[in-house]
Coordinates of C-alpha atoms in Angstrom, one line a residue:
X862 CA 0.0 0.0 0.0
X863 CA 1.1 3.5 -0.8
X864 CA 0.1 6.6 1.2
X865 CA -3.7 7.4 0.9
X866 CA -4.3 10.4 -1.4
X867 CA -7.3 12.1 -3.0
X868 CA -8.7 10.4 -6.1
X869 CA -11.4 10.9 -8.7
X870 CA -13.6 8.1 -10.1
X871 CA -15.5 8.2 -13.4
X872 CA -18.4 5.9 -12.8
X873 CA -20.2 4.0 -15.6
X874 CA -23.4 2.7 -14.0
X875 CA -24.7 1.7 -17.4
X876 CA -21.3 0.7 -18.8
X877 CA -20.8 1.6 -22.5
X878 CA -24.5 1.3 -23.4
X879 CA -25.9 4.4 -25.1
X880 CA -28.9 5.6 -27.0
X881 CA -26.8 7.1 -29.8
X882 CA -23.8 6.0 -31.8
X883 CA -21.3 8.9 -32.1
X884 CA -19.0 7.9 -34.9
X885 CA -15.9 8.9 -32.9
X886 CA -16.9 7.4 -29.5
X887 CA -14.0 5.4 -28.1
X888 CA -16.2 3.9 -25.4
X889 CA -18.7 2.0 -27.4
X890 CA -16.0 -0.6 -28.2
X891 CA -16.1 -1.6 -24.5
X892 CA -19.2 -3.6 -25.3
X893 CA -16.7 -6.3 -26.5
X894 CA -15.5 -6.7 -22.9
X895 CA -18.9 -8.1 -22.0
X896 CA -20.0 -10.4 -24.9
X897 CA -22.7 -12.1 -23.0
X898 CA -24.0 -9.0 -21.1
X899 CA -27.5 -7.8 -22.0
X900 CA -28.6 -5.6 -19.2
X901 CA -25.7 -3.2 -18.6
X902 CA -27.0 -1.9 -15.3
X903 CA -25.0 -1.6 -12.1
X904 CA -26.7 -3.9 -9.6
X905 CA -28.0 -2.8 -6.2
X906 CA -25.2 -4.8 -4.5
X907 CA -22.4 -3.2 -6.5
X908 CA -24.0 0.3 -6.3
X909 CA -24.3 0.3 -2.5
X910 CA -20.8 -1.1 -2.1
X911 CA -19.4 1.6 -4.4
X912 CA -21.2 4.5 -2.7
X913 CA -20.1 3.2 0.7
X914 CA -16.5 2.6 -0.3
X915 CA -16.0 5.9 -2.1
X916 CA -17.2 7.8 1.0
X917 CA -15.0 5.7 3.3
X918 CA -11.8 5.9 1.2
X919 CA -12.3 9.6 0.4
X920 CA -12.4 10.3 4.2
X921 CA -9.4 8.1 4.7
X922 CA -7.6 10.3 2.1
X923 CA -8.5 13.4 4.0
X924 CA -11.3 14.5 1.6
X925 CA -14.5 15.7 3.1
X926 CA -16.1 17.1 -0.1
X927 CA -16.8 13.9 -2.0
X928 CA -17.8 14.1 -5.6
X929 CA -19.5 11.3 -7.6
X930 CA -19.1 11.6 -11.4
X931 CA -21.7 9.6 -13.3
X932 CA -21.0 8.9 -17.0
X933 CA -21.5 6.2 -19.7
X934 CA -22.6 5.3 -22.2
X935 CA -25.7 7.4 -21.4
X936 CA -26.5 7.3 -17.7
X937 CA -30.0 8.8 -18.0
X938 CA -31.1 5.6 -19.7
X939 CA -31.2 4.2 -16.2
X940 CA -34.1 6.5 -15.3
X941 CA -34.7 9.1 -12.6
X942 CA -35.6 6.5 -10.0
X943 CA -32.2 4.9 -10.2
X944 CA -30.6 8.2 -9.4
X945 CA -33.1 8.8 -6.5
X946 CA -31.7 5.5 -5.2
X947 CA -28.2 6.8 -5.5
X948 CA -29.0 10.0 -3.5
X949 CA -30.6 7.9 -0.7
X950 CA -27.5 5.6 -0.5
X951 CA -25.3 8.6 -0.3
X952 CA -27.3 10.0 2.6
X953 CA -27.3 6.6 4.3
X954 CA -23.5 6.2 4.2
X955 CA -22.2 9.8 4.5
X956 CA -21.3 11.1 8.0
X957 CA -22.4 14.6 8.9
X958 CA -18.8 15.9 8.3
X959 CA -19.0 14.9 4.6
X960 CA -20.3 17.0 1.8
X961 CA -21.6 14.9 -1.1
X962 CA -21.8 16.4 -4.7
X963 CA -22.8 14.8 -7.9
X964 CA -21.9 15.4 -11.6
X965 CA -23.7 13.8 -14.5
X966 CA -22.5 13.7 -18.1
X967 CA -25.3 13.3 -20.7
X968 CA -26.1 13.8 -24.3
X969 CA -29.3 15.5 -23.0
X970 CA -31.7 13.7 -25.3
X971 CA -33.7 11.9 -22.5
X972 CA -34.0 14.9 -20.2
X973 CA -37.6 16.0 -19.3
X974 CA -39.2 18.0 -16.5
X975 CA -39.1 15.1 -14.1
X976 CA -35.3 14.9 -14.6
X977 CA -35.1 18.7 -14.4
X978 CA -36.8 18.8 -11.0
X979 CA -34.7 16.0 -9.6
X980 CA -31.4 17.4 -10.9
X981 CA -32.2 20.9 -9.5
X982 CA -33.5 19.7 -6.2
X983 CA -30.4 17.6 -5.6
X984 CA -27.9 20.2 -6.9
X985 CA -26.4 18.0 -9.7
X986 CA -23.8 19.6 -12.0
X987 CA -24.7 18.5 -15.5
X988 CA -22.3 18.3 -18.5
X989 CA -24.1 18.2 -21.8
X990 CA -22.4 17.2 -25.0
X991 CA -22.7 19.7 -27.8
X992 CA -20.3 19.9 -30.7
X993 CA -21.4 23.2 -32.1
X994 CA -24.1 24.5 -34.5
X995 CA -26.5 22.0 -36.0
X996 CA -24.6 21.1 -39.1
X997 CA -21.4 20.5 -37.2
X998 CA -23.0 18.7 -34.3
X999 CA -24.8 16.3 -36.5
X1000 CA -21.8 15.4 -38.5
X1001 CA -20.7 12.6 -36.1
X1002 CA -23.3 12.7 -33.3
X1003 CA -26.0 10.5 -34.7
X1004 CA -28.5 8.0 -33.2
X1005 CA -28.6 4.3 -33.8
X1006 CA -30.7 4.8 -37.0
X1007 CA -28.2 7.3 -38.4
X1008 CA -30.4 10.2 -37.7
X1009 CA -29.3 13.7 -36.4
X1010 CA -29.5 14.4 -32.7
X1011 CA -29.1 18.2 -32.5
X1012 CA -32.7 19.2 -32.0
X1013 CA -33.2 16.7 -29.1
X1014 CA -30.0 17.9 -27.5
X1015 CA -31.3 21.5 -27.6
X1016 CA -34.5 20.4 -25.9
X1017 CA -32.4 18.8 -23.2
X1018 CA -30.4 22.0 -22.8
X1019 CA -33.7 24.0 -22.5
X1020 CA -34.7 21.7 -19.6
X1021 CA -31.4 22.4 -17.8
X1022 CA -31.7 26.1 -18.2
X1023 CA -35.4 26.3 -17.4
X1024 CA -34.9 24.4 -14.2
X1025 CA -31.8 26.5 -13.3
X1026 CA -29.5 23.5 -13.2
X1027 CA -25.8 24.2 -13.1
X1028 CA -24.4 23.0 -16.4
X1029 CA -21.5 23.1 -18.8
X1030 CA -20.9 22.1 -22.4
X1031 CA -18.5 19.3 -23.3
X1032 CA -17.5 19.8 -26.9
X1033 CA -15.3 17.4 -28.8
X1034 CA -12.9 18.9 -31.4
X1035 CA -12.8 16.7 -34.5
X1036 CA -12.3 17.0 -38.2
X1037 CA -15.7 18.7 -38.8
X1038 CA -15.3 21.5 -36.3
X1039 CA -11.5 21.8 -35.9
X1040 CA -11.3 24.8 -38.1
X1041 CA -14.4 26.5 -36.7
X1042 CA -13.2 27.6 -33.2
X1043 CA -14.7 31.0 -33.5
X1044 CA -18.1 29.7 -34.7
X1045 CA -18.3 27.0 -32.1
X1046 CA -17.4 29.4 -29.2
X1047 CA -19.8 32.1 -30.3
X1048 CA -22.6 29.5 -30.8
X1049 CA -22.1 28.0 -27.3
X1050 CA -21.9 31.5 -25.7
X1051 CA -25.1 32.4 -27.6
X1052 CA -26.8 29.4 -26.0
X1053 CA -26.1 31.0 -22.6
X1054 CA -23.4 28.5 -21.7
X1055 CA -20.8 30.0 -19.4
X1056 CA -18.6 26.9 -18.8
X1057 CA -17.0 25.0 -21.7
X1058 CA -14.7 22.0 -22.1
X1059 CA -13.0 21.3 -25.5
X1060 CA -11.8 17.7 -25.8
X1061 CA -9.7 16.8 -28.9
X1062 CA -10.4 13.6 -30.8
X1063 CA -7.8 11.3 -32.3
X1064 CA -7.8 7.5 -32.9
X1065 CA -5.4 5.5 -34.9
X1066 CA -6.6 3.5 -37.9
X1067 CA -6.3 -0.2 -37.2
X1068 CA -5.9 0.3 -33.5
X1069 CA -6.9 -2.8 -31.5
X1070 CA -7.0 -1.7 -27.9
X1071 CA -3.5 -0.6 -26.9
X1072 CA -1.5 -3.4 -28.5
X1073 CA -0.2 -3.5 -32.1
X1074 CA -1.5 -0.1 -33.1
X1075 CA 1.0 1.8 -35.4
X1076 CA 2.7 5.0 -34.4
X1077 CA 2.0 8.0 -36.6
X1078 CA 4.4 10.6 -37.8
X1079 CA 3.9 14.3 -37.3
X1080 CA 2.1 14.5 -40.6
X1081 CA -0.4 11.8 -39.9
X1082 CA -2.2 11.7 -43.2
X1083 CA -4.2 8.5 -43.4
X1084 CA -2.8 6.8 -40.3
X1085 CA -5.6 8.3 -38.1
X1086 CA -9.4 8.0 -38.5
X1087 CA -11.2 10.4 -40.8
X1088 CA -12.8 12.1 -37.8
X1089 CA -9.6 12.8 -35.9
X1090 CA -8.6 16.5 -35.7
X1091 CA -5.2 17.3 -37.0
X1092 CA -2.7 18.8 -34.4
X1093 CA -2.5 22.0 -36.4
X1094 CA -6.3 22.4 -36.6
X1095 CA -6.6 21.8 -32.9
X1096 CA -4.0 24.4 -32.1
X1097 CA -5.7 26.9 -34.3
X1098 CA -9.0 26.1 -32.7
X1099 CA -7.6 26.9 -29.3
X1100 CA -5.9 30.1 -30.5
X1101 CA -9.0 31.4 -32.2
X1102 CA -11.2 30.7 -29.1
X1103 CA -8.6 32.2 -26.8
X1104 CA -8.5 35.5 -28.8
X1105 CA -12.2 36.0 -28.5
X1106 CA -12.3 34.9 -24.9
X1107 CA -9.4 37.1 -23.8
X1108 CA -10.8 40.2 -25.6
X1109 CA -14.4 39.9 -24.3
X1110 CA -15.1 37.2 -21.8
X1111 CA -12.5 36.8 -19.0
X1112 CA -14.4 36.3 -15.8
X1113 CA -17.7 35.9 -17.7
X1114 CA -17.1 32.6 -19.6
X1115 CA -14.9 29.9 -18.2
X1116 CA -13.0 27.6 -20.6
X1117 CA -11.5 24.7 -18.8
X1118 CA -8.3 24.6 -21.0
X1119 CA -7.6 28.3 -20.3
X1120 CA -8.3 28.1 -16.6
X1121 CA -5.9 25.2 -16.3
X1122 CA -3.2 27.0 -18.3
X1123 CA -3.5 30.2 -16.2
X1124 CA -3.0 28.0 -13.2
X1125 CA 0.2 26.6 -14.8
X1126 CA 1.5 30.1 -15.5
X1127 CA 0.7 31.1 -12.0
X1128 CA 2.8 28.1 -10.8
X1129 CA -0.1 26.4 -9.0
X1130 CA 0.4 22.6 -8.4
X1131 CA -1.9 19.9 -9.8
X1132 CA -4.6 20.8 -12.3
X1133 CA -6.3 18.7 -15.0
X1134 CA -4.8 15.2 -15.2
X1135 CA -4.0 15.6 -18.9
X1136 CA -1.4 18.3 -18.1
X1137 CA -0.3 17.1 -14.6
X1138 CA 3.3 15.8 -14.2
X1139 CA 2.0 12.4 -13.2
X1140 CA -1.4 10.7 -13.3
X1141 CA -3.0 7.7 -11.8
X1142 CA -5.5 9.4 -9.4
X1143 CA -8.4 9.5 -11.9
X1144 CA -9.7 6.0 -12.4
X1145 CA -12.8 4.4 -14.0
X1146 CA -15.4 2.1 -12.5
X1147 CA -17.5 -0.1 -14.8
X1148 CA -21.0 -1.2 -14.2
X1149 CA -20.0 -4.6 -12.9
X1150 CA -17.7 -3.1 -10.2
X1151 CA -14.5 -3.5 -12.2
X1152 CA -12.0 -0.8 -11.4
X1153 CA -9.6 0.4 -14.1
X1154 CA -6.5 2.6 -14.0
X1155 CA -8.0 5.3 -16.1
X1156 CA -11.1 6.0 -18.3
X1157 CA -8.9 5.8 -21.4
X1158 CA -7.3 2.5 -20.3
X1159 CA -10.4 0.3 -19.9
X1160 CA -8.6 -2.7 -21.2
X1161 CA -8.1 -6.1 -19.5
X1162 CA -4.4 -5.4 -18.7
X1163 CA -5.4 -2.3 -16.7
X1164 CA -8.2 -3.9 -14.7
X1165 CA -7.3 -3.6 -11.0
X1166 CA -10.1 -5.8 -9.6
X1167 CA -13.7 -5.7 -8.6
X1168 CA -14.9 -3.7 -5.6
X1169 CA -17.2 -6.5 -4.4
X1170 CA -14.2 -8.8 -4.2
X1171 CA -11.3 -6.5 -3.3
X1172 CA -11.7 -3.4 -1.1
X1173 CA -11.3 -0.3 -3.1
X1174 CA -8.6 1.1 -0.9
X1175 CA -6.5 -2.0 -1.7
X1176 CA -6.7 -1.1 -5.4
X1177 CA -6.4 2.7 -5.3
X1178 CA -3.2 3.1 -3.4
X1179 CA -1.0 0.3 -4.7
X1180 CA 2.5 0.4 -6.2
X1181 CA 1.0 -0.9 -9.4
X1182 CA -1.3 2.1 -9.8
X1183 CA 1.5 4.5 -8.6
X1184 CA 3.8 3.1 -11.3
X1185 CA 1.0 3.6 -13.9
X1186 CA 0.9 7.3 -12.8
X1187 CA 4.7 7.8 -12.7
X1188 CA 5.1 6.3 -16.2
X1189 CA 3.6 9.6 -17.6
X1190 CA 6.8 11.5 -16.6
X1191 CA 9.3 8.7 -17.0
X1192 CA 8.4 7.9 -20.6
X1193 CA 8.7 11.4 -22.1
X1194 CA 10.6 11.8 -25.4
X1195 CA 13.8 13.8 -25.5
X1196 CA 11.9 16.5 -27.5
X1197 CA 9.4 16.8 -24.7
X1198 CA 12.0 16.8 -21.9
X1199 CA 13.8 19.7 -23.5
X1200 CA 10.7 21.7 -24.4
X1201 CA 10.2 25.2 -22.9
X1202 CA 6.6 24.5 -22.3
X1203 CA 7.0 21.2 -20.5
X1204 CA 5.8 22.8 -17.3
X1205 CA 2.4 23.4 -19.0
X1206 CA 2.0 20.3 -21.0
X1207 CA 4.0 17.5 -19.3
X1208 CA 3.7 15.4 -22.4
X1209 CA -0.1 15.5 -22.4
X1210 CA -2.3 12.4 -22.0
X1211 CA -0.3 9.2 -22.4
X1212 CA -3.2 7.8 -24.6
X1213 CA -2.3 10.5 -27.2
X1214 CA 1.4 9.6 -27.3
X1215 CA 1.0 7.9 -30.6
X1216 CA 3.3 10.1 -32.7
X1217 CA 7.0 10.2 -33.3
X1218 CA 9.2 13.1 -32.2
X1219 CA 11.3 15.2 -34.5
X1220 CA 14.2 12.8 -33.9
X1221 CA 12.0 9.8 -34.8
X1222 CA 11.5 8.7 -31.2
X1223 CA 8.2 6.9 -30.7
X1224 CA 5.8 7.8 -27.9
X1225 CA 5.4 11.5 -28.6
X1226 CA 2.1 13.3 -28.1
X1227 CA 0.1 13.6 -31.3
X1228 CA -1.1 17.0 -30.3
X1229 CA 2.4 18.5 -29.5
X1230 CA 2.3 20.8 -32.5
X1231 CA -1.2 22.1 -31.6
X1232 CA -0.3 22.6 -27.9
X1233 CA 2.9 24.4 -28.8
X1234 CA 1.1 26.6 -31.2
X1235 CA -1.3 27.6 -28.5
X1236 CA 1.4 28.2 -25.8
X1237 CA 3.4 30.5 -28.1
X1238 CA 0.2 32.3 -29.1
X1239 CA -1.1 32.9 -25.6
X1240 CA 2.1 33.0 -23.6
X1241 CA 2.5 36.8 -23.2
X1242 CA -1.2 37.2 -22.3
X1243 CA -1.1 34.3 -19.8
X1244 CA 2.0 35.8 -18.2
X1245 CA 0.2 39.2 -17.9
X1246 CA -2.8 37.5 -16.3
X1247 CA -0.7 35.4 -14.0
X1248 CA 1.1 38.6 -12.8
X1249 CA -2.1 40.3 -12.1
X1250 CA -3.6 37.3 -10.3
X1251 CA -0.4 37.1 -8.1
X1252 CA -1.0 40.7 -7.1
X1253 CA -4.6 40.0 -6.1
X1254 CA -6.0 41.7 -9.1
X1255 CA -8.6 40.2 -11.6
X1256 CA -7.2 38.5 -14.7
X1257 CA -9.6 40.6 -16.8
X1258 CA -7.5 43.6 -16.1
X1259 CA -5.0 42.2 -18.6
X1260 CA -7.5 42.6 -21.4
X1261 CA -8.4 46.1 -20.4
X1262 CA -4.7 47.0 -20.2
X1263 CA -4.0 45.6 -23.6
X1264 CA -7.0 47.4 -25.0
X1265 CA -5.7 50.8 -23.7
X1266 CA -2.3 50.2 -25.3
X1267 CA -4.0 49.3 -28.6
X1268 CA -6.2 52.4 -28.5
X1269 CA -3.2 54.7 -27.8
X1270 CA -1.3 53.1 -30.7

């Protein structure tokens, strides 16, 4: 056992089962892990064991604000009553000193007023998946019959907003919207969304799990799927969004990537696991109680055990999991080790290390060019914001200062 420390769990109470079939979804393939499964529903036994153990191990790690993150697949397929059961179990097992919070990621298509009332009354934070305006969103986010989903998602968003539920937009950046950063940002802002996450999509052609998949060079061409965003397009997407946000919306709209980067420029520890120096503290729990090292590593070789058979604490804080986390920093390419922006990127997500470096070294991050493009583009403004924040002033003053200099010129 290693020293207990805080952790995050992405929970899949319905496993990979979903009511739509996004063409780029990496999680639908997990159906193959359960060839005889038909129900895909976390049993009452597993659910109660999970809720109890998360609370106990979080308190053991010194965490009194305990967050449950429910994802899928599509968790709303379980119905409102299933989540009412979750809330009751949390109340049953949580001591008075603990504060329980819940986050739910959904495509929004099954939300109705009953869901709206429940989510509001129980203070759920809801992430809703929207890839941009209708034409862009419907390019890859289609239902099982191949039909568009945009209009149903908009009805789900209306439910969240009418019931005054705290929400954010999760937007994947892919081939169809990679060059449309300004349009996507303005569209989301126009919907009244104040919190945004932009998640880049890349998958290798011919990849079979983690084994045997080819590396790609820095000009990937046909070696990645047709929906994968190119590194340069992703970099431009971030730069375009940053320009609008910096000019108009600091302190009004919150973009996860920019918040994390400002923290890096301030010198704050931790941050999003993608950009942390090490990882291993963000794990995934499948519907059958199987615990995996990471949501992007739900493969048999990264299965740590089942919580109804092995106590969660004996899987979370092990040398095996610690080594999984350390490998993020110990397997960097020489190009990455010598990069001026290593402090901000730390090699990115290991799942994206499918490219070769300039020196031909395998295991380099596919998005390196895009990240570097953004860091160079935003560096001066991030430094200015970091300086102001360190002085106790609002970061938005950086935009006002730059505007005054521009006007004088």
